[in-house]
Short mmCIF file of C-alpha atoms in Angstrom, two decimals:
data_model
loop_
_atom_site.label_atom_id
_atom_site.label_comp_id
_atom_site.label_asym_id
_atom_site.label_seq_id
_atom_site.Cartn_x
_atom_site.Cartn_y
_atom_site.Cartn_z
CA UNK H 28 -16.13 -13.56 -9.20
CA UNK H 29 -15.21 -12.05 -12.52
CA UNK H 30 -16.76 -8.71 -11.62
CA UNK H 31 -14.85 -8.39 -8.36
CA UNK H 32 -11.73 -6.24 -8.42
CA UNK H 33 -8.46 -7.83 -7.17
CA UNK H 34 -6.81 -7.27 -3.84
CA UNK H 35 -3.12 -6.47 -3.78
CA UNK H 36 -2.80 -6.83 -0.02
CA UNK H 37 -4.41 -9.99 1.27
CA UNK H 38 -1.10 -10.79 2.95
CA UNK H 39 -0.38 -7.26 4.22
CA UNK H 40 -3.20 -7.74 6.69
CA UNK H 41 -1.53 -10.95 7.89
CA UNK H 42 1.65 -9.04 8.74
CA UNK H 43 -0.44 -6.48 10.58
CA UNK H 44 -2.04 -9.33 12.52
CA UNK H 45 1.35 -10.73 13.53
CA UNK H 46 3.11 -7.52 14.49
CA UNK H 47 0.25 -6.05 16.44
CA UNK H 48 -0.63 -9.33 18.14
CA UNK H 49 3.00 -9.70 19.24
CA UNK H 50 2.96 -6.20 20.68
CA UNK H 51 -0.51 -5.97 22.18
CA UNK H 52 -0.31 -9.38 23.81
CA UNK H 53 2.50 -8.02 26.00
CA UNK H 54 1.32 -4.48 26.67
CA UNK H 55 2.65 -3.08 29.95
CA UNK H 56 2.29 0.01 32.09
CA UNK H 57 5.57 1.82 31.61
CA UNK H 58 6.18 2.85 35.21
CA UNK H 59 9.11 5.10 34.29
CA UNK H 60 7.24 6.85 31.45
CA UNK H 61 6.04 10.26 32.65
CA UNK H 62 3.60 10.67 29.77
CA UNK H 63 0.12 10.10 31.19
CA UNK H 64 -3.01 10.28 29.08
CA UNK H 65 -6.17 11.22 31.04
CA UNK H 66 -9.47 9.48 30.39
CA UNK H 67 -12.77 9.62 32.19
CA UNK H 68 -12.29 6.46 34.25
CA UNK H 69 -8.60 5.63 34.27
CA UNK H 70 -5.12 6.71 33.20
CA UNK H 71 -3.35 5.28 30.20
CA UNK H 72 0.40 5.29 29.71
CA UNK H 73 2.35 4.91 26.52
CA UNK H 74 4.20 1.63 26.16
CA UNK H 75 7.53 2.12 24.42
CA UNK H 76 7.98 -1.65 23.98
CA UNK H 77 5.26 -1.89 21.34
CA UNK H 78 6.09 -1.45 17.67
CA UNK H 79 5.68 2.19 16.56
CA UNK H 80 2.15 2.76 15.40
CA UNK H 81 3.47 4.41 12.25
CA UNK H 82 4.38 1.01 10.81
CA UNK H 83 1.07 -0.49 11.80
CA UNK H 84 -0.71 2.52 10.33
CA UNK H 85 1.21 2.16 7.06
CA UNK H 86 0.13 -1.46 6.68
CA UNK H 87 -3.47 -0.48 7.39
CA UNK H 88 -3.23 2.26 4.79
CA UNK H 89 -1.97 -0.19 2.18
CA UNK H 90 -4.79 -2.56 2.99
CA UNK H 91 -7.32 0.23 2.53
CA UNK H 92 -5.63 1.41 -0.68
CA UNK H 93 -5.13 -1.91 -2.43
CA UNK H 94 -7.54 -4.28 -0.73
CA UNK H 95 -10.52 -3.14 -2.83
CA UNK H 96 -12.84 -4.10 0.04
CA UNK H 97 -12.29 -7.83 -0.38
CA UNK H 98 -10.44 -8.44 2.90
CA UNK H 99 -10.49 -6.96 6.37
CA UNK H 100 -8.80 -7.36 9.74
CA UNK H 101 -10.90 -8.23 12.78
CA UNK H 102 -9.38 -7.46 16.21
CA UNK H 103 -10.52 -8.78 19.54
CA UNK H 104 -9.42 -8.91 23.15
CA UNK H 105 -9.21 -12.62 23.90
CA UNK H 106 -11.29 -13.08 27.05
CA UNK H 107 -10.08 -16.65 27.65
CA UNK H 108 -6.40 -15.72 27.60
CA UNK H 109 -6.65 -12.32 29.28
CA UNK H 110 -6.37 -11.90 33.05
CA UNK H 111 -8.31 -8.63 33.07
CA UNK H 112 -12.06 -8.56 32.39
CA UNK H 113 -12.88 -7.00 29.04
CA UNK H 114 -15.04 -4.38 30.74
CA UNK H 115 -11.97 -3.09 32.64
CA UNK H 116 -9.64 -2.84 29.64
CA UNK H 117 -8.86 0.64 28.34
CA UNK H 118 -6.84 1.29 25.19
CA UNK H 119 -5.90 4.29 23.05
CA UNK H 120 -3.56 5.33 20.26
CA UNK H 121 -1.49 8.26 21.57
CA UNK H 122 0.40 10.79 19.43
CA UNK H 123 1.94 14.22 19.89
CA UNK H 124 -1.34 15.72 18.66
CA UNK H 125 -3.46 13.88 21.21
CA UNK H 126 -4.91 10.41 21.63
CA UNK H 127 -7.64 8.34 20.06
CA UNK H 128 -9.62 6.15 22.50
CA UNK H 129 -10.30 2.63 21.27
CA UNK H 130 -13.90 1.56 21.79
CA UNK H 131 -13.93 -2.05 22.96
CA UNK H 132 -17.24 -3.86 22.49
CA UNK H 133 -18.61 -6.19 25.21
CA UNK H 134 -17.41 -9.18 23.17
CA UNK H 135 -13.87 -7.72 23.04
CA UNK H 136 -13.88 -6.63 19.40
CA UNK H 137 -12.42 -3.25 18.43
CA UNK H 138 -11.14 -1.24 15.46
CA UNK H 139 -7.85 0.62 15.06
CA UNK H 140 -7.84 4.18 13.68
CA UNK H 141 -6.19 5.04 10.37
CA UNK H 142 -4.18 8.19 11.05
CA UNK H 143 -2.59 10.75 8.69
CA UNK H 144 0.98 9.67 7.95
CA UNK H 145 2.57 12.61 9.78
CA UNK H 146 0.48 12.08 12.90
CA UNK H 147 1.17 8.34 12.86
CA UNK H 148 4.93 8.93 13.10
CA UNK H 149 4.66 9.88 16.78
CA UNK H 150 1.76 7.56 17.63
CA UNK H 151 2.05 4.71 20.12
CA UNK H 152 -0.27 2.23 21.79
CA UNK H 153 -1.38 3.06 25.34
CA UNK H 154 -3.25 0.84 27.77
CA UNK H 155 -4.13 0.43 31.43
CA UNK H 156 -3.17 -3.24 31.63
CA UNK H 157 0.04 -4.63 33.06
CA UNK H 158 2.39 -6.82 31.06
CA UNK H 159 0.95 -10.25 30.34
CA UNK H 160 -2.52 -9.31 31.56
CA UNK H 161 -4.22 -8.83 28.19
CA UNK H 162 -4.18 -10.95 25.03
CA UNK H 163 -5.32 -9.68 21.65
CA UNK H 164 -6.33 -11.88 18.74
CA UNK H 165 -6.29 -10.69 15.14
CA UNK H 166 -7.81 -12.50 12.19
CA UNK H 167 -7.80 -11.88 8.47
CA UNK H 168 -11.31 -12.18 7.09
CA UNK H 169 -12.73 -12.21 3.58
CA UNK H 170 -15.46 -9.76 2.67
CA UNK H 171 -16.89 -12.32 0.27
CA UNK H 172 -20.05 -14.27 0.85
CA UNK H 173 -19.94 -17.98 -0.05
CA UNK H 174 -22.30 -17.24 -2.94
CA UNK H 175 -19.69 -14.88 -4.46
CA UNK H 176 -16.80 -17.34 -4.50
CA UNK H 177 -15.61 -18.69 -7.84
CA UNK H 178 -12.31 -20.09 -9.09
CA UNK H 179 -11.31 -16.79 -10.71
CA UNK H 180 -11.42 -15.10 -7.31
CA UNK H 181 -9.43 -17.90 -5.68
CA UNK H 182 -6.70 -17.67 -8.34
CA UNK H 183 -6.62 -13.88 -8.16
CA UNK H 184 -6.11 -13.92 -4.39
CA UNK H 185 -3.32 -16.47 -4.68
CA UNK H 186 -1.52 -14.67 -7.52
CA UNK H 187 -1.68 -11.22 -5.97
CA UNK H 188 -0.75 -12.34 -2.48
CA UNK H 189 2.44 -13.86 -3.91
CA UNK H 190 3.16 -10.62 -5.76
CA UNK H 191 2.67 -8.63 -2.59
CA UNK H 192 5.17 -10.68 -0.65
CA UNK H 193 7.88 -10.37 -3.30
CA UNK H 194 7.27 -6.84 -4.63
CA UNK H 195 5.32 -4.68 -2.19
CA UNK H 196 6.41 -5.74 1.29
CA UNK H 197 9.56 -4.25 2.90
CA UNK H 198 12.28 -6.88 3.09
CA UNK H 199 12.44 -6.69 6.91
CA UNK H 200 8.81 -7.82 7.20
CA UNK H 201 8.88 -10.69 4.71
CA UNK H 202 10.18 -13.21 7.23
CA UNK H 203 7.00 -12.66 9.25
CA UNK H 204 4.88 -13.47 6.24
CA UNK H 205 3.01 -16.79 6.27
CA UNK H 206 2.04 -18.04 2.84
CA UNK H 207 -1.58 -18.15 1.78
CA UNK H 208 -2.31 -21.79 1.00
CA UNK H 209 -5.77 -21.13 -0.39
CA UNK H 210 -9.38 -20.31 0.38
CA UNK H 211 -10.89 -22.59 3.00
CA UNK H 212 -14.57 -23.43 2.57
CA UNK H 213 -16.12 -24.99 5.67
CA UNK H 214 -19.65 -26.32 6.01
CA UNK H 215 -21.63 -28.59 8.36
CA UNK H 216 -21.97 -31.03 5.48
CA UNK H 217 -20.11 -32.43 2.47
CA UNK H 218 -19.62 -32.96 -0.43
CA UNK H 219 -19.09 -29.48 -1.84
CA UNK H 220 -20.37 -28.47 -5.25
CA UNK H 221 -19.11 -26.18 -8.00
CA UNK H 222 -21.18 -25.25 -11.02
CA UNK H 223 -20.55 -23.32 -14.24
CA UNK H 224 -21.90 -22.88 -17.74
CA UNK H 225 -20.13 -24.79 -20.51
CA UNK H 226 -17.89 -22.47 -22.48
CA UNK H 227 -18.13 -20.01 -19.54
CA UNK H 228 -21.11 -18.36 -21.28
CA UNK H 229 -24.56 -17.87 -19.74
CA UNK H 230 -26.19 -19.70 -22.64
CA UNK H 231 -23.93 -22.72 -22.24
CA UNK H 232 -25.08 -25.96 -20.64
CA UNK H 233 -24.98 -25.88 -16.85
CA UNK H 234 -22.22 -28.15 -15.54
CA UNK H 235 -21.55 -29.24 -11.98
CA UNK H 236 -19.04 -31.25 -9.97
CA UNK H 237 -19.06 -32.49 -6.40
CA UNK H 238 -15.86 -32.29 -4.37
CA UNK H 239 -15.16 -34.20 -1.13
CA UNK H 240 -13.72 -32.52 1.94
CA UNK H 241 -9.92 -32.38 1.66
CA UNK H 242 -8.86 -30.42 4.74
CA UNK H 243 -8.97 -30.95 8.49
CA UNK H 244 -12.45 -30.54 9.97
CA UNK H 245 -12.89 -27.51 12.22
CA UNK H 246 -13.81 -28.30 15.83
CA UNK H 247 -17.34 -27.44 16.84
CA UNK H 248 -17.96 -24.38 19.01
CA UNK H 249 -20.59 -24.34 21.70
CA UNK H 250 -24.01 -24.68 20.11
CA UNK H 251 -22.60 -25.15 16.59
CA UNK H 252 -22.15 -28.32 14.51
CA UNK H 253 -18.68 -29.48 13.47
CA UNK H 254 -17.64 -28.33 10.01
CA UNK H 255 -15.89 -30.24 7.24
CA UNK H 256 -13.63 -28.21 4.99
CA UNK H 257 -12.56 -27.90 1.36
CA UNK H 258 -9.31 -26.12 0.47
CA UNK H 259 -9.21 -24.39 -2.93
CA UNK H 260 -5.63 -23.50 -3.86
CA UNK H 261 -6.28 -22.13 -7.34
CA UNK H 262 -4.42 -25.04 -8.94
CA UNK H 263 -7.61 -27.01 -9.59
CA UNK H 264 -8.56 -27.76 -13.19
CA UNK H 265 -12.00 -26.17 -12.96
CA UNK H 266 -12.72 -23.14 -15.15
CA UNK H 267 -12.59 -19.59 -13.74
CA UNK H 268 -16.37 -19.27 -13.78
CA UNK H 269 -16.87 -22.41 -11.64
CA UNK H 270 -18.83 -21.05 -8.69
CA UNK H 271 -19.34 -22.51 -5.23
CA UNK H 272 -22.87 -23.72 -4.48
CA UNK H 273 -22.94 -23.20 -0.70
CA UNK H 274 -25.07 -25.10 1.76
CA UNK H 275 -26.53 -23.42 4.88
CA UNK H 276 -23.84 -22.56 7.40
CA UNK H 277 -20.97 -22.34 4.90
CA UNK H 278 -18.12 -20.01 5.90
CA UNK H 279 -15.03 -18.77 4.06
CA UNK H 280 -11.54 -18.00 5.34
CA UNK H 281 -7.94 -17.83 4.14
CA UNK H 282 -5.72 -20.72 5.14
CA UNK H 283 -2.24 -19.59 6.13
CA UNK H 284 0.92 -21.63 6.48
CA UNK H 285 4.67 -21.57 6.10
#
């Protein structure tokens, strides 16, 4: 939408997803680590094999600083791939100043704390699970409703995500960076429709175009219908003000690829 401010870090969240998923999926109890963090029900130990939380914290800070509220990271303990019941999982971010317990919801979702830079330098992930027992899934989500999506927003996300990768990301993280291929619009039904006013002015004649699905259909989840998908890459010829006309059940996401 023209009134929405741009995000400079749509892709920074993707890097955060990769690096933390790689680390948290293999969390282990460091048996030779004498640092023990007491909790009410269990003991957590720091895991030196996980990436320092300072780097993770820095990426989260950049997302908060430049994301303008348009994107977010959702984190979840993957119940299907974990060997420990979610209810038994304990996690915290430990630093020299103390530790921050992570509240894990019954469905496995949780949030990571944004720490002051100095405190984050000594922070590490701590858990009560053995190596290979817990899997964590991260996903980059848009804070846009389908009704808010227009071609200007699609092009802005594409342009700024490219800029981030080449200008704002440290060189040692760029290889982890999947490209954003576009905004994926998925709905139980097709075709999809865009509409805009001729001349991009409110008084102009209302124009509309129907677009067929052009991306792989998403498999149906239990109790949900299968969804067909439309990928908007920003290269389409439609004007910036061309807005999506969503049908019930429409969902948005970013499509990532190499």
